[in-house]
Amino acid sequence: MSNIKQYITDNKERFIEELLEIIRIPSISADPAYKKDVANCAEVVAESLRKVGVQEVEILPTEGHPIVFGTHIIDPNLPTILIYGHYDVQPPDPLNLWLKPPFEPYIAPTEVHPEGAIFGRGSADDKGQFFMHVKAFEAMKANNSLTCNVKFLIEGEEEVGSAHLEDFVKNNHDKLKNDVILISDTHIYSKEQPSVTTGLRGLSYVEVSVTGPGRDLHSGLYGGAVPNPIHVLSKMIASLIDDEGHITIDGFYDNVEELSPEERSLMNELKDDPENFKNSISLREVQGEKGYTTLERIGIRPTLDCNGIWGGYIGEGAKTVIPSQAFAKISMRLVPNQTVEEITEKFTQYFKKIAPNTVHVQVKPHHGGLPYVLKSDTKEFLAAQRAMEKAFGKKVYPYRSGGSIPITSMFEKELSSKCVLMGFGMDTDAIHSPNEHFGISNYFLGIESIPYFFEEYCK
Ligand code: BES
Ligand code: MN
Ligand code: MN
């Protein structure tokens, strides 16, 4: 394995160049205008697998964007690790806030990454992270140290809810058969306290509309005598969370798994850094549910956030108008044992219940996903922890993240294997945001940790 480290060091420059090439492809899954680029990205990813010697590489079309699938069997009696990742990226807007164009990657230092970070859409989420697995495979192969079978499943629709991957998984149990699923699409807590993600929250996402009068009205002729949908909607949204940070939706917490004091103290062994947390997002003070730490609020508690709200006149100058309608997009992050159907239904009932009878309310559900938890006493977690401890030379903590990867719970249910969330990004990497970046040291520590995971898991 010491040869692995040498191999990575000897090939550093090329490993970076090859990643930049993939980041240059604008594989934006949400925007139909980029369909060709997404398909082209799948080709390049497939080619990168062939180039490192993966035995069988296919591009599998779906009704949406294609799936790249690779199989490398060295001995059917050995365990098989399935690598999952995504080559699609979020839309880069707002473009004017990028220091350089999002698909023209470049390297620059940051406070968190003084050694340099790769800037560009998808650098951390998830191109830089899935590509670590391609390069780790290359390194293992070059050193004759591949100790188990490997499958690669790199999809092109994660950022739009993995809609077509579900059917693919359901219909391809044999093809996907594996002993463990290894995913690098999450974050470490910090370079001082690296972590393996033991939990992801689920997601229920809805769009709501409030309709008042049947047409837009002159705000002088009608103002004061009719309901204003923007006011009504704002008040309704504000009332969804009370002064103690609890969500007011009837039955919202009914199925929420409460952690034991032991579990809570275990998760708080990782010391959060409130000052650093605030400073990193230029925030004056944190807020959240009473009785919980920031780590707990993000990791083990369900939440509700308005992601966007609009209606009425937002153009230049002033227009005197009471709009007929107002809209909002609302996300709820779920924890075990809440389900998407349950929470979407409870939201819809409640939102209709609190609407005054002066307006008409509609709720439209979007894609969602279930939460995922990997216990920290499992063989899978322990292999990842030992692997990262070897690469980082530091204690590695279990860490419950607040983000979502909806396919994880589906993988476990359909394929009966556990997902190990061994990600190397950082919260400050600005994923989904302008100037997304991925630390160069994170990239290489990831490439180094992966062969150690193979070694630990297969021994
Ligand atoms: N990789 C992220 C999720 C993530 C990031 C989890 C960092 C933990 C730490 C993934 O690509 C993502 O953005 N997921 C979406 C959900 C999806 C349905 C669009 C999310 O969490 O909002
Ligand atoms: Mn991702
Ligand atoms: Mn993402």
Short mmCIF file of C-alpha atoms and ligand atoms in Angstrom, two decimals:
data_model
loop_
_atom_site.label_atom_id
_atom_site.label_comp_id
_atom_site.label_asym_id
_atom_site.label_seq_id
_atom_site.Cartn_x
_atom_site.Cartn_y
_atom_site.Cartn_z
CA MET A 1 0.00 0.00 0.00
CA SER A 2 2.94 2.37 0.46
CA ASN A 3 3.39 2.01 -3.30
CA ILE A 4 -0.12 3.35 -3.73
CA LYS A 5 0.85 6.57 -2.02
CA GLN A 6 3.91 6.85 -4.22
CA TYR A 7 1.84 6.21 -7.35
CA ILE A 8 -0.59 8.97 -6.38
CA THR A 9 2.25 11.40 -5.72
CA ASP A 10 3.91 10.55 -9.03
CA ASN A 11 0.70 11.20 -10.96
CA LYS A 12 -0.67 14.24 -9.13
CA GLU A 13 -0.58 16.63 -12.01
CA ARG A 14 -2.24 14.30 -14.47
CA PHE A 15 -4.95 13.39 -11.92
CA ILE A 16 -5.81 17.07 -11.63
CA GLU A 17 -5.73 17.68 -15.40
CA GLU A 18 -8.07 14.77 -16.04
CA LEU A 19 -10.55 16.05 -13.49
CA LEU A 20 -10.52 19.55 -14.98
CA GLU A 21 -11.44 18.03 -18.32
CA ILE A 22 -14.61 16.52 -16.85
CA ILE A 23 -15.53 19.74 -15.04
CA ARG A 24 -15.33 21.59 -18.38
CA ILE A 25 -18.41 19.71 -19.61
CA PRO A 26 -21.60 21.56 -18.57
CA SER A 27 -23.61 18.46 -17.59
CA ILE A 28 -26.56 20.33 -16.11
CA SER A 29 -29.27 17.72 -15.70
CA ALA A 30 -32.09 20.12 -14.85
CA ASP A 31 -31.89 22.14 -18.07
CA PRO A 32 -33.04 20.42 -21.29
CA ALA A 33 -30.79 22.78 -23.28
CA TYR A 34 -27.79 20.81 -21.93
CA LYS A 35 -29.01 17.32 -22.82
CA LYS A 36 -26.18 16.83 -25.34
CA ASP A 37 -23.57 17.96 -22.84
CA VAL A 38 -24.92 15.54 -20.27
CA ALA A 39 -24.71 12.71 -22.83
CA ASN A 40 -21.20 13.81 -23.79
CA CYS A 41 -20.18 13.79 -20.14
CA ALA A 42 -21.44 10.20 -19.82
CA GLU A 43 -19.18 9.28 -22.78
CA VAL A 44 -16.16 10.91 -21.19
CA VAL A 45 -16.83 9.21 -17.84
CA ALA A 46 -17.22 5.83 -19.57
CA GLU A 47 -13.98 6.44 -21.46
CA SER A 48 -12.17 7.29 -18.21
CA LEU A 49 -13.26 3.90 -16.81
CA ARG A 50 -12.12 2.04 -19.93
CA LYS A 51 -8.82 3.84 -19.83
CA VAL A 52 -8.01 2.62 -16.33
CA GLY A 53 -8.85 -0.96 -17.32
CA VAL A 54 -12.37 -1.57 -15.99
CA GLN A 55 -13.32 -4.80 -17.79
CA GLU A 56 -16.83 -4.02 -18.95
CA VAL A 57 -18.08 -0.46 -19.38
CA GLU A 58 -21.54 0.45 -20.68
CA ILE A 59 -23.60 3.56 -21.17
CA LEU A 60 -27.16 2.65 -20.33
CA PRO A 61 -29.80 4.98 -21.69
CA THR A 62 -32.82 5.84 -19.53
CA GLU A 63 -35.86 7.94 -20.30
CA GLY A 64 -33.85 10.75 -18.79
CA HIS A 65 -30.05 11.00 -18.76
CA PRO A 66 -27.83 7.92 -19.22
CA ILE A 67 -26.23 5.81 -16.51
CA VAL A 68 -22.56 4.87 -16.79
CA PHE A 69 -21.99 1.35 -15.53
CA GLY A 70 -18.75 -0.57 -15.14
CA THR A 71 -17.96 -4.06 -13.90
CA HIS A 72 -14.60 -5.46 -12.92
CA ILE A 73 -14.62 -9.00 -11.56
CA ILE A 74 -11.27 -10.44 -10.48
CA ASP A 75 -12.74 -13.45 -8.63
CA PRO A 76 -16.46 -14.17 -8.20
CA ASN A 77 -15.75 -15.53 -4.72
CA LEU A 78 -14.36 -12.23 -3.48
CA PRO A 79 -16.59 -9.42 -2.17
CA THR A 80 -17.85 -6.76 -4.58
CA ILE A 81 -17.79 -3.04 -3.84
CA LEU A 82 -20.27 -0.93 -5.80
CA ILE A 83 -19.15 2.65 -6.28
CA TYR A 84 -22.02 5.12 -6.73
CA GLY A 85 -21.66 8.76 -7.80
CA HIS A 86 -23.16 11.33 -10.15
CA TYR A 87 -21.70 13.17 -13.12
CA ASP A 88 -24.57 15.66 -13.44
CA VAL A 89 -24.31 19.08 -11.81
CA GLN A 90 -26.58 21.85 -10.55
CA PRO A 91 -27.33 24.85 -12.76
CA PRO A 92 -24.62 27.47 -12.17
CA ASP A 93 -26.81 30.56 -11.80
CA PRO A 94 -26.51 33.31 -10.64
CA LEU A 95 -23.66 33.61 -13.14
CA ASN A 96 -22.67 37.15 -12.21
CA LEU A 97 -21.47 35.97 -8.79
CA TRP A 98 -18.84 33.61 -10.21
CA LEU A 99 -15.32 35.05 -10.21
CA LYS A 100 -14.57 33.04 -13.37
CA PRO A 101 -16.96 31.12 -15.66
CA PRO A 102 -18.34 27.99 -13.91
CA PHE A 103 -17.18 25.55 -16.58
CA GLU A 104 -13.69 26.98 -16.99
CA PRO A 105 -12.06 25.40 -13.93
CA TYR A 106 -9.01 26.94 -12.30
CA ILE A 107 -6.97 26.49 -9.14
CA ALA A 108 -6.71 29.06 -6.37
CA PRO A 109 -6.07 29.00 -2.62
CA THR A 110 -8.80 29.69 -0.03
CA GLU A 111 -8.71 30.16 3.73
CA VAL A 112 -9.78 26.54 4.28
CA HIS A 113 -7.64 25.24 1.39
CA PRO A 114 -4.36 27.19 1.51
CA GLU A 115 -2.79 24.47 -0.65
CA GLY A 116 -5.25 25.28 -3.42
CA ALA A 117 -8.74 24.30 -4.50
CA ILE A 118 -10.24 23.46 -7.87
CA PHE A 119 -12.98 25.96 -8.71
CA GLY A 120 -15.84 25.08 -11.04
CA ARG A 121 -19.41 23.79 -11.03
CA GLY A 122 -19.36 20.12 -10.00
CA SER A 123 -15.79 20.22 -8.67
CA ALA A 124 -16.95 18.93 -5.27
CA ASP A 125 -20.51 17.80 -6.09
CA ASP A 126 -19.82 15.29 -7.41
CA LYS A 127 -17.28 15.17 -10.25
CA GLY A 128 -14.20 15.61 -8.09
CA GLN A 129 -15.53 13.01 -5.69
CA PHE A 130 -16.63 10.21 -8.01
CA PHE A 131 -13.46 10.70 -10.04
CA MET A 132 -11.36 9.93 -6.93
CA HIS A 133 -12.69 6.38 -7.30
CA VAL A 134 -11.60 6.15 -10.91
CA LYS A 135 -8.10 7.28 -9.96
CA ALA A 136 -7.98 5.05 -6.85
CA PHE A 137 -8.92 2.12 -9.08
CA GLU A 138 -6.13 3.07 -11.47
CA ALA A 139 -3.67 3.23 -8.56
CA MET A 140 -4.74 -0.14 -7.16
CA LYS A 141 -4.53 -1.75 -10.55
CA ALA A 142 -1.12 -0.29 -11.30
CA ASN A 143 0.14 -1.70 -8.01
CA ASN A 144 -1.53 -5.09 -8.31
CA SER A 145 -3.27 -4.43 -5.04
CA LEU A 146 -6.92 -4.72 -6.07
CA THR A 147 -8.33 -7.06 -3.43
CA CYS A 148 -11.97 -7.36 -4.49
CA ASN A 149 -14.43 -6.92 -7.34
CA VAL A 150 -15.60 -3.45 -8.27
CA LYS A 151 -18.71 -2.07 -9.94
CA PHE A 152 -19.20 1.56 -10.92
CA LEU A 153 -22.61 3.19 -11.17
CA ILE A 154 -22.24 6.85 -12.09
CA GLU A 155 -25.60 8.43 -12.84
CA GLY A 156 -26.66 11.64 -14.57
CA GLU A 157 -29.82 12.57 -12.67
CA GLU A 158 -28.94 12.85 -8.99
CA GLU A 159 -29.48 16.59 -8.92
CA VAL A 160 -32.98 16.16 -10.32
CA GLY A 161 -34.08 13.42 -7.93
CA SER A 162 -32.67 10.20 -9.52
CA ALA A 163 -36.12 9.53 -11.01
CA HIS A 164 -35.02 6.94 -13.57
CA LEU A 165 -32.37 5.29 -11.43
CA GLU A 166 -35.09 3.82 -9.21
CA ASP A 167 -36.54 1.64 -11.94
CA PHE A 168 -33.08 0.73 -13.11
CA VAL A 169 -32.19 -0.52 -9.62
CA LYS A 170 -35.47 -2.41 -9.26
CA ASN A 171 -34.98 -4.15 -12.62
CA ASN A 172 -31.29 -4.95 -12.30
CA HIS A 173 -30.72 -6.67 -8.97
CA ASP A 174 -28.31 -9.20 -10.47
CA LYS A 175 -26.27 -6.72 -12.40
CA LEU A 176 -25.94 -4.48 -9.36
CA LYS A 177 -25.32 -7.31 -6.89
CA ASN A 178 -22.71 -6.22 -4.36
CA ASP A 179 -21.62 -6.53 -0.75
CA VAL A 180 -21.31 -2.85 0.05
CA ILE A 181 -22.01 0.46 -1.69
CA LEU A 182 -19.32 3.10 -1.39
CA ILE A 183 -20.32 6.72 -2.04
CA SER A 184 -18.23 9.87 -2.01
CA ASP A 185 -20.81 12.65 -2.27
CA THR A 186 -20.78 14.08 1.24
CA HIS A 187 -18.51 16.15 3.48
CA ILE A 188 -15.99 15.77 6.25
CA TYR A 189 -16.66 17.97 9.27
CA SER A 190 -13.25 19.66 9.02
CA LYS A 191 -9.64 18.82 8.25
CA GLU A 192 -8.94 18.77 12.00
CA GLN A 193 -11.93 16.51 12.69
CA PRO A 194 -12.41 14.35 9.61
CA SER A 195 -15.55 12.24 9.61
CA VAL A 196 -17.51 9.46 7.95
CA THR A 197 -21.12 10.41 7.32
CA THR A 198 -23.45 8.16 9.31
CA GLY A 199 -26.69 9.89 8.46
CA LEU A 200 -28.39 11.81 5.69
CA ARG A 201 -31.76 13.47 5.96
CA GLY A 202 -34.64 12.72 3.65
CA LEU A 203 -36.53 15.31 1.69
CA SER A 204 -40.10 16.30 1.00
CA TYR A 205 -40.42 19.24 -1.38
CA VAL A 206 -43.62 21.09 -2.21
CA GLU A 207 -44.69 24.10 -4.20
CA VAL A 208 -47.64 26.09 -2.92
CA SER A 209 -49.88 28.72 -4.42
CA VAL A 210 -52.34 31.09 -2.81
CA THR A 211 -55.02 32.65 -5.01
CA GLY A 212 -57.05 35.64 -3.86
CA PRO A 213 -58.94 37.77 -6.38
CA GLY A 214 -59.47 36.33 -9.85
CA ARG A 215 -57.28 38.98 -11.49
CA ASP A 216 -54.57 41.48 -10.51
CA LEU A 217 -56.16 44.57 -8.97
CA HIS A 218 -55.36 48.29 -8.71
CA SER A 219 -54.00 48.60 -5.18
CA GLY A 220 -55.72 51.97 -4.69
CA LEU A 221 -59.12 51.02 -5.98
CA TYR A 222 -59.22 47.72 -4.10
CA GLY A 223 -56.51 47.94 -1.42
CA GLY A 224 -57.83 47.44 2.11
CA ALA A 225 -60.98 45.63 1.08
CA VAL A 226 -59.57 42.40 -0.38
CA PRO A 227 -57.10 39.72 0.77
CA ASN A 228 -53.58 40.22 -0.60
CA PRO A 229 -52.23 36.70 -1.46
CA ILE A 230 -48.66 37.76 -0.71
CA HIS A 231 -49.60 38.83 2.81
CA VAL A 232 -51.66 35.71 3.37
CA LEU A 233 -48.88 33.42 2.12
CA SER A 234 -46.18 35.18 4.16
CA LYS A 235 -48.21 34.84 7.33
CA MET A 236 -48.98 31.20 6.65
CA ILE A 237 -45.32 30.38 6.04
CA ALA A 238 -44.21 32.30 9.12
CA SER A 239 -46.66 30.35 11.25
CA LEU A 240 -45.19 26.99 10.21
CA ILE A 241 -42.41 27.41 12.81
CA ASP A 242 -43.09 28.63 16.34
CA ASP A 243 -40.90 30.77 18.61
CA GLU A 244 -39.08 27.73 19.96
CA GLY A 245 -38.17 26.52 16.51
CA HIS A 246 -40.74 23.71 16.43
CA ILE A 247 -42.63 22.95 13.25
CA THR A 248 -46.34 23.47 13.89
CA ILE A 249 -47.72 21.03 11.30
CA ASP A 250 -50.10 18.58 13.02
CA GLY A 251 -48.35 15.28 13.73
CA PHE A 252 -45.08 16.40 12.12
CA TYR A 253 -42.95 14.81 14.86
CA ASP A 254 -45.14 11.71 15.41
CA ASN A 255 -42.68 9.23 13.88
CA VAL A 256 -39.43 11.06 14.54
CA GLU A 257 -36.83 8.76 16.04
CA GLU A 258 -35.59 10.23 19.32
CA LEU A 259 -31.95 9.44 19.99
CA SER A 260 -30.94 8.09 23.38
CA PRO A 261 -28.74 10.30 25.57
CA GLU A 262 -25.85 7.90 24.82
CA GLU A 263 -26.32 8.28 21.08
CA ARG A 264 -26.53 12.04 21.44
CA SER A 265 -23.39 12.25 23.52
CA LEU A 266 -21.60 10.01 21.01
CA MET A 267 -22.52 12.32 18.14
CA ASN A 268 -21.41 15.32 20.17
CA GLU A 269 -17.94 13.83 20.69
CA LEU A 270 -17.19 15.63 17.49
CA LYS A 271 -16.81 19.17 18.80
CA ASP A 272 -18.61 21.77 16.78
CA ASP A 273 -17.08 25.19 16.48
CA PRO A 274 -19.85 27.80 16.77
CA GLU A 275 -17.62 30.79 16.00
CA ASN A 276 -16.17 29.18 12.93
CA PHE A 277 -19.63 28.04 11.85
CA LYS A 278 -20.99 31.58 12.05
CA ASN A 279 -17.98 33.23 10.46
CA SER A 280 -17.88 30.83 7.55
CA ILE A 281 -21.32 32.05 6.46
CA SER A 282 -21.07 35.66 7.69
CA LEU A 283 -23.87 35.08 10.19
CA ARG A 284 -24.46 37.09 13.37
CA GLU A 285 -26.18 34.40 15.41
CA VAL A 286 -27.46 30.85 14.94
CA GLN A 287 -31.08 29.87 15.52
CA GLY A 288 -33.04 26.65 15.59
CA GLU A 289 -35.06 24.19 17.59
CA LYS A 290 -34.83 24.70 21.34
CA GLY A 291 -32.91 22.06 23.28
CA TYR A 292 -30.63 20.95 20.46
CA THR A 293 -27.08 21.81 19.43
CA THR A 294 -26.28 23.02 15.92
CA LEU A 295 -24.90 19.57 15.03
CA GLU A 296 -28.15 18.01 16.24
CA ARG A 297 -30.38 20.56 14.53
CA ILE A 298 -28.72 19.71 11.23
CA GLY A 299 -28.12 16.02 11.77
CA ILE A 300 -30.99 14.44 13.69
CA ARG A 301 -33.91 16.86 13.63
CA PRO A 302 -36.43 17.39 10.83
CA THR A 303 -36.73 20.93 9.48
CA LEU A 304 -38.76 23.14 7.18
CA ASP A 305 -37.47 25.93 4.95
CA CYS A 306 -38.98 28.23 2.39
CA ASN A 307 -36.60 28.06 -0.60
CA GLY A 308 -38.25 30.69 -2.73
CA ILE A 309 -41.24 33.00 -2.67
CA TRP A 310 -42.67 35.15 -5.40
CA GLY A 311 -45.71 37.01 -6.65
CA GLY A 312 -46.75 40.49 -7.73
CA TYR A 313 -44.53 43.11 -9.30
CA ILE A 314 -40.74 42.78 -9.01
CA GLY A 315 -39.65 44.75 -12.10
CA GLU A 316 -38.11 48.22 -12.30
CA GLY A 317 -39.79 51.13 -10.52
CA ALA A 318 -43.16 50.95 -8.83
CA LYS A 319 -46.37 49.39 -10.05
CA THR A 320 -49.45 49.68 -7.87
CA VAL A 321 -50.97 46.25 -7.88
CA ILE A 322 -52.51 43.60 -5.65
CA PRO A 323 -51.56 40.33 -7.31
CA SER A 324 -54.08 37.61 -7.87
CA GLN A 325 -51.60 34.92 -6.77
CA ALA A 326 -48.52 34.26 -4.64
CA PHE A 327 -46.24 31.22 -4.69
CA ALA A 328 -43.54 29.53 -2.62
CA LYS A 329 -41.29 26.49 -2.72
CA ILE A 330 -40.85 24.70 0.59
CA SER A 331 -38.48 21.90 1.56
CA MET A 332 -38.72 19.68 4.58
CA ARG A 333 -35.70 17.61 5.62
CA LEU A 334 -36.73 14.30 7.13
CA VAL A 335 -35.19 12.00 9.70
CA PRO A 336 -35.88 8.36 10.55
CA ASN A 337 -38.77 7.22 10.59
CA GLN A 338 -40.59 9.93 8.69
CA THR A 339 -41.62 9.14 5.13
CA VAL A 340 -42.08 11.41 2.14
CA GLU A 341 -45.74 10.46 1.68
CA GLU A 342 -46.52 10.97 5.34
CA ILE A 343 -44.95 14.39 5.59
CA THR A 344 -46.20 15.67 2.24
CA GLU A 345 -49.71 14.62 3.26
CA LYS A 346 -49.43 16.22 6.72
CA PHE A 347 -48.10 19.42 5.19
CA THR A 348 -50.90 19.57 2.63
CA GLN A 349 -53.64 18.99 5.24
CA TYR A 350 -52.21 21.58 7.58
CA PHE A 351 -51.53 24.19 4.95
CA LYS A 352 -55.12 23.95 3.77
CA LYS A 353 -56.34 24.04 7.35
CA ILE A 354 -54.55 27.29 8.24
CA ALA A 355 -55.56 29.08 5.03
CA PRO A 356 -58.15 31.81 5.68
CA ASN A 357 -61.40 31.29 3.78
CA THR A 358 -60.68 34.40 1.70
CA VAL A 359 -58.18 32.52 -0.47
CA HIS A 360 -57.76 29.29 -2.40
CA VAL A 361 -54.66 27.20 -1.69
CA GLN A 362 -52.93 24.55 -3.80
CA VAL A 363 -50.03 22.26 -2.87
CA LYS A 364 -48.00 20.50 -5.53
CA PRO A 365 -45.50 17.84 -4.37
CA HIS A 366 -42.07 17.58 -6.04
CA HIS A 367 -39.51 14.78 -5.84
CA GLY A 368 -38.39 13.60 -2.42
CA GLY A 369 -36.40 10.89 -0.72
CA LEU A 370 -36.02 8.95 2.49
CA PRO A 371 -33.38 9.56 5.16
CA TYR A 372 -30.46 7.17 5.60
CA VAL A 373 -28.54 6.03 8.67
CA LEU A 374 -25.50 3.77 8.94
CA LYS A 375 -24.79 2.67 12.49
CA SER A 376 -21.28 3.39 13.71
CA ASP A 377 -20.75 -0.15 15.05
CA THR A 378 -21.12 -1.79 11.63
CA LYS A 379 -18.29 -3.46 9.75
CA GLU A 380 -18.95 -1.02 6.89
CA PHE A 381 -18.56 2.11 9.02
CA LEU A 382 -15.52 0.76 10.83
CA ALA A 383 -13.73 -0.06 7.57
CA ALA A 384 -14.28 3.51 6.35
CA GLN A 385 -13.20 4.97 9.68
CA ARG A 386 -9.97 2.97 9.75
CA ALA A 387 -9.26 3.78 6.10
CA MET A 388 -9.62 7.50 6.65
CA GLU A 389 -7.68 7.43 9.90
CA LYS A 390 -4.80 5.90 8.00
CA ALA A 391 -4.90 8.52 5.24
CA PHE A 392 -5.51 11.56 7.49
CA GLY A 393 -3.42 10.40 10.44
CA LYS A 394 -6.18 11.69 12.76
CA LYS A 395 -9.17 10.38 14.68
CA VAL A 396 -12.19 10.07 12.40
CA TYR A 397 -15.66 10.75 13.83
CA PRO A 398 -19.14 9.57 12.89
CA TYR A 399 -21.09 12.57 11.59
CA ARG A 400 -24.73 13.04 10.75
CA SER A 401 -25.07 15.35 7.78
CA GLY A 402 -28.16 17.35 6.90
CA GLY A 403 -28.11 16.86 3.13
CA SER A 404 -29.93 14.21 1.13
CA ILE A 405 -29.00 11.47 -1.31
CA PRO A 406 -32.41 9.92 -1.90
CA ILE A 407 -31.14 6.80 -3.66
CA THR A 408 -29.28 5.52 -0.57
CA SER A 409 -32.32 4.15 1.28
CA MET A 410 -33.61 2.71 -1.98
CA PHE A 411 -30.25 0.95 -2.58
CA GLU A 412 -30.39 -0.62 0.87
CA LYS A 413 -33.97 -1.80 0.41
CA GLU A 414 -33.53 -3.17 -3.12
CA LEU A 415 -29.98 -4.51 -2.95
CA SER A 416 -29.79 -5.41 0.75
CA SER A 417 -26.40 -3.83 1.19
CA LYS A 418 -25.32 -0.86 3.23
CA CYS A 419 -24.17 2.49 1.87
CA VAL A 420 -20.91 3.87 3.21
CA LEU A 421 -20.84 7.66 2.87
CA MET A 422 -17.14 8.33 2.70
CA GLY A 423 -17.14 11.85 1.28
CA PHE A 424 -14.30 14.37 1.22
CA GLY A 425 -15.96 17.72 0.49
CA MET A 426 -16.38 20.48 3.09
CA ASP A 427 -19.41 22.62 3.94
CA THR A 428 -17.43 25.70 2.89
CA ASP A 429 -16.90 24.31 -0.63
CA ALA A 430 -20.02 26.18 -1.77
CA ILE A 431 -21.74 23.29 -3.53
CA HIS A 432 -24.88 24.37 -5.45
CA SER A 433 -23.57 27.91 -5.07
CA PRO A 434 -21.38 30.30 -7.09
CA ASN A 435 -17.63 29.55 -6.92
CA GLU A 436 -18.02 25.90 -5.93
CA HIS A 437 -14.61 24.38 -5.23
CA PHE A 438 -12.91 21.21 -4.01
CA GLY A 439 -9.70 21.22 -1.99
CA ILE A 440 -6.73 19.64 -3.72
CA SER A 441 -5.65 17.99 -0.49
CA ASN A 442 -9.17 16.63 -0.04
CA TYR A 443 -9.02 15.20 -3.55
CA PHE A 444 -5.78 13.37 -2.88
CA LEU A 445 -6.68 12.25 0.65
CA GLY A 446 -9.82 10.78 -0.93
CA ILE A 447 -7.85 8.95 -3.60
CA GLU A 448 -5.62 7.57 -0.87
CA SER A 449 -8.44 6.58 1.50
CA ILE A 450 -10.30 4.51 -1.08
CA PRO A 451 -7.66 1.75 -1.52
CA TYR A 452 -7.38 1.62 2.29
CA PHE A 453 -11.13 1.10 2.45
CA PHE A 454 -10.86 -1.78 -0.04
CA GLU A 455 -8.11 -3.28 2.06
CA GLU A 456 -9.98 -2.87 5.36
CA TYR A 457 -13.31 -4.04 4.04
CA CYS A 458 -12.00 -7.12 2.23
CA LYS A 459 -9.67 -8.42 4.92
N1 BES B 1 -24.16 15.58 -2.67
C1 BES B 1 -25.37 16.25 -2.35
C2 BES B 1 -25.90 15.91 -0.97
C3 BES B 1 -24.98 16.16 0.17
C4 BES B 1 -23.98 17.13 0.13
C5 BES B 1 -25.12 15.43 1.32
C6 BES B 1 -23.14 17.34 1.20
C7 BES B 1 -24.30 15.63 2.40
C8 BES B 1 -23.29 16.59 2.34
C9 BES B 1 -26.42 15.90 -3.41
O1 BES B 1 -25.90 16.05 -4.71
C10 BES B 1 -27.57 16.86 -3.30
O2 BES B 1 -27.39 18.00 -3.61
N2 BES B 1 -28.75 16.41 -2.85
C11 BES B 1 -29.93 17.24 -2.83
C12 BES B 1 -31.15 16.40 -3.01
C13 BES B 1 -31.50 16.08 -4.42
C14 BES B 1 -32.83 15.33 -4.45
C15 BES B 1 -31.55 17.26 -5.32
C16 BES B 1 -30.07 17.96 -1.52
O3 BES B 1 -29.58 17.50 -0.49
O4 BES B 1 -30.69 19.02 -1.54
MN MN B 2 -24.01 15.21 -4.88
MN MN B 3 -25.92 18.22 -5.20
#
